[in-house]
């Protein structure tokens, strides 16, 4: 079955710097890759997603890139702000199943 | 349009009791997924259901856990004879029928504590 690895597990940056989180997946048939942000005690919230027919997607300060050949995808947050501090999860959805296989999570701390 | 509704938000059970967690999907959504999040860990897929059907239960523990999504009413995740290791946050997500692979909308979760 699908397996998703996420790195780093923790990331600390200064406000205004960029943050990059990387994930790899094992199932080449996976075709949907969302990123979720989870604040303490809250539910995961979708921040951006990408499908396998697209290499890059951007939404304001957030961008995601996908390399299907290498089976990895990355989240880029530019001009980080303290309110970006949270746990971020990547996920992969095996072809047409709808279920999500999550990475282990990255705790991002943005220092003011 | 109300989001995915889960109840209760918090549930305390003694070891050996039963826990019932409910999930009402968003209006128009007929796919329901249950995930478990152990303290300070990621989310683990448990089960995928459509109305009256279990589609994929590959993430469900073999014993004590069951799930259903009846024709009428919410989806239910049932844990029998709970143990301390069942303490976790249980999240439900739903997605619409016409687009299987699309964003999943998560509920607020049920935080189960076994004492």
Short mmCIF file of C-alpha atoms in Angstrom, two decimals, chain A residues 1-111:
data_model
loop_
_atom_site.label_atom_id
_atom_site.label_comp_id
_atom_site.label_asym_id
_atom_site.label_seq_id
_atom_site.Cartn_x
_atom_site.Cartn_y
_atom_site.Cartn_z
CA UNK A 1 0.00 0.00 0.00
CA UNK A 2 0.85 3.66 -0.12
CA UNK A 3 3.44 5.04 2.28
CA UNK A 4 4.22 8.73 2.78
CA UNK A 5 7.39 10.04 4.39
CA UNK A 6 7.61 13.68 5.54
CA UNK A 7 10.62 15.78 6.51
CA UNK A 8 11.63 17.57 8.60
CA UNK A 9 9.66 16.68 11.72
CA UNK A 10 10.30 20.14 13.19
CA UNK A 11 11.20 23.41 11.50
CA UNK A 12 11.97 26.74 13.08
CA UNK A 13 12.31 29.90 10.98
CA UNK A 14 12.45 33.63 11.55
CA UNK A 15 9.45 35.68 10.59
CA UNK A 16 9.75 36.68 6.95
CA UNK A 17 11.90 33.71 5.97
CA UNK A 18 10.73 30.87 3.76
CA UNK A 19 9.82 27.37 4.94
CA UNK A 20 10.01 24.20 2.87
CA UNK A 21 8.54 20.83 3.82
CA UNK A 22 9.16 17.75 1.71
CA UNK A 23 7.27 14.49 1.25
CA UNK A 24 7.87 11.32 -0.71
CA UNK A 25 5.31 8.69 -1.62
CA UNK A 26 5.62 5.09 -2.73
CA UNK A 27 2.56 4.34 -4.90
CA UNK A 28 3.04 5.68 -8.42
CA UNK A 29 -0.74 5.39 -8.94
CA UNK A 30 -1.45 8.10 -6.35
CA UNK A 31 -2.91 11.10 -8.11
CA UNK A 32 -3.98 13.63 -5.49
CA UNK A 33 -1.71 15.36 -2.97
CA UNK A 34 -3.23 17.73 -0.40
CA UNK A 35 -1.51 19.66 2.39
CA UNK A 36 -3.25 20.25 5.71
CA UNK A 37 -2.54 22.69 8.52
CA UNK A 38 -3.52 21.67 12.03
CA UNK A 39 -3.45 24.00 15.00
CA UNK A 40 -3.37 22.61 18.51
CA UNK A 41 -6.64 20.93 19.39
CA UNK A 42 -8.20 21.78 16.05
CA UNK A 43 -9.15 19.80 12.95
CA UNK A 44 -6.90 19.55 9.91
CA UNK A 45 -7.66 22.25 7.37
CA UNK A 46 -6.77 22.05 3.71
CA UNK A 47 -4.39 24.80 2.64
CA UNK A 48 -3.47 23.69 -0.87
CA UNK A 49 -3.65 20.60 -3.04
CA UNK A 50 -2.20 19.40 -6.33
CA UNK A 51 -3.16 16.70 -8.79
CA UNK A 52 -0.82 14.44 -10.69
CA UNK A 53 -1.35 16.22 -14.01
CA UNK A 54 0.12 19.46 -12.63
CA UNK A 55 3.70 20.20 -11.64
CA UNK A 56 3.22 23.32 -9.56
CA UNK A 57 0.45 25.31 -7.94
CA UNK A 58 0.57 28.59 -6.09
CA UNK A 59 -1.86 30.42 -3.82
CA UNK A 60 -0.52 33.72 -2.46
CA UNK A 61 2.34 32.83 -0.06
CA UNK A 62 1.88 29.08 -0.42
CA UNK A 63 3.07 26.90 -3.27
CA UNK A 64 3.30 23.19 -3.88
CA UNK A 65 5.49 21.36 -6.38
CA UNK A 66 5.14 17.78 -7.56
CA UNK A 67 7.75 15.58 -9.20
CA UNK A 68 5.96 12.43 -10.36
CA UNK A 69 9.10 10.76 -11.65
CA UNK A 70 10.86 11.06 -8.31
CA UNK A 71 7.59 10.61 -6.38
CA UNK A 72 8.04 13.60 -4.17
CA UNK A 73 6.18 16.82 -3.50
CA UNK A 74 6.98 19.89 -1.46
CA UNK A 75 5.25 22.73 0.33
CA UNK A 76 6.78 26.19 0.16
CA UNK A 77 5.66 29.01 2.42
CA UNK A 78 7.18 32.41 1.72
CA UNK A 79 7.25 35.48 3.96
CA UNK A 80 6.32 33.40 6.98
CA UNK A 81 4.29 34.96 9.77
CA UNK A 82 3.83 33.87 13.41
CA UNK A 83 0.29 32.73 12.60
CA UNK A 84 1.77 30.16 10.19
CA UNK A 85 3.02 28.27 13.26
CA UNK A 86 1.21 24.92 13.31
CA UNK A 87 1.64 21.28 12.37
CA UNK A 88 1.58 20.65 8.63
CA UNK A 89 0.68 17.30 7.10
CA UNK A 90 1.14 16.13 3.56
CA UNK A 91 -0.99 13.33 2.18
CA UNK A 92 -1.35 11.16 -0.89
CA UNK A 93 -4.51 9.59 -2.23
CA UNK A 94 -4.11 6.21 -3.95
CA UNK A 95 -5.79 6.24 -7.33
CA UNK A 96 -9.56 6.79 -7.11
CA UNK A 97 -9.88 5.56 -3.53
CA UNK A 98 -10.54 8.91 -1.92
CA UNK A 99 -8.71 7.87 1.23
CA UNK A 100 -5.70 9.85 2.36
CA UNK A 101 -2.39 8.45 3.54
CA UNK A 102 -0.71 11.08 5.70
CA UNK A 103 2.88 11.90 6.40
CA UNK A 104 4.08 12.10 9.97
CA UNK A 105 3.71 15.87 10.19
CA UNK A 106 6.04 18.87 10.50
CA UNK A 107 5.82 21.23 13.43
CA UNK A 108 6.57 24.69 12.07
CA UNK A 109 7.54 27.45 14.47
CA UNK A 110 7.81 30.99 13.13
CA UNK A 111 9.71 33.23 15.51
#
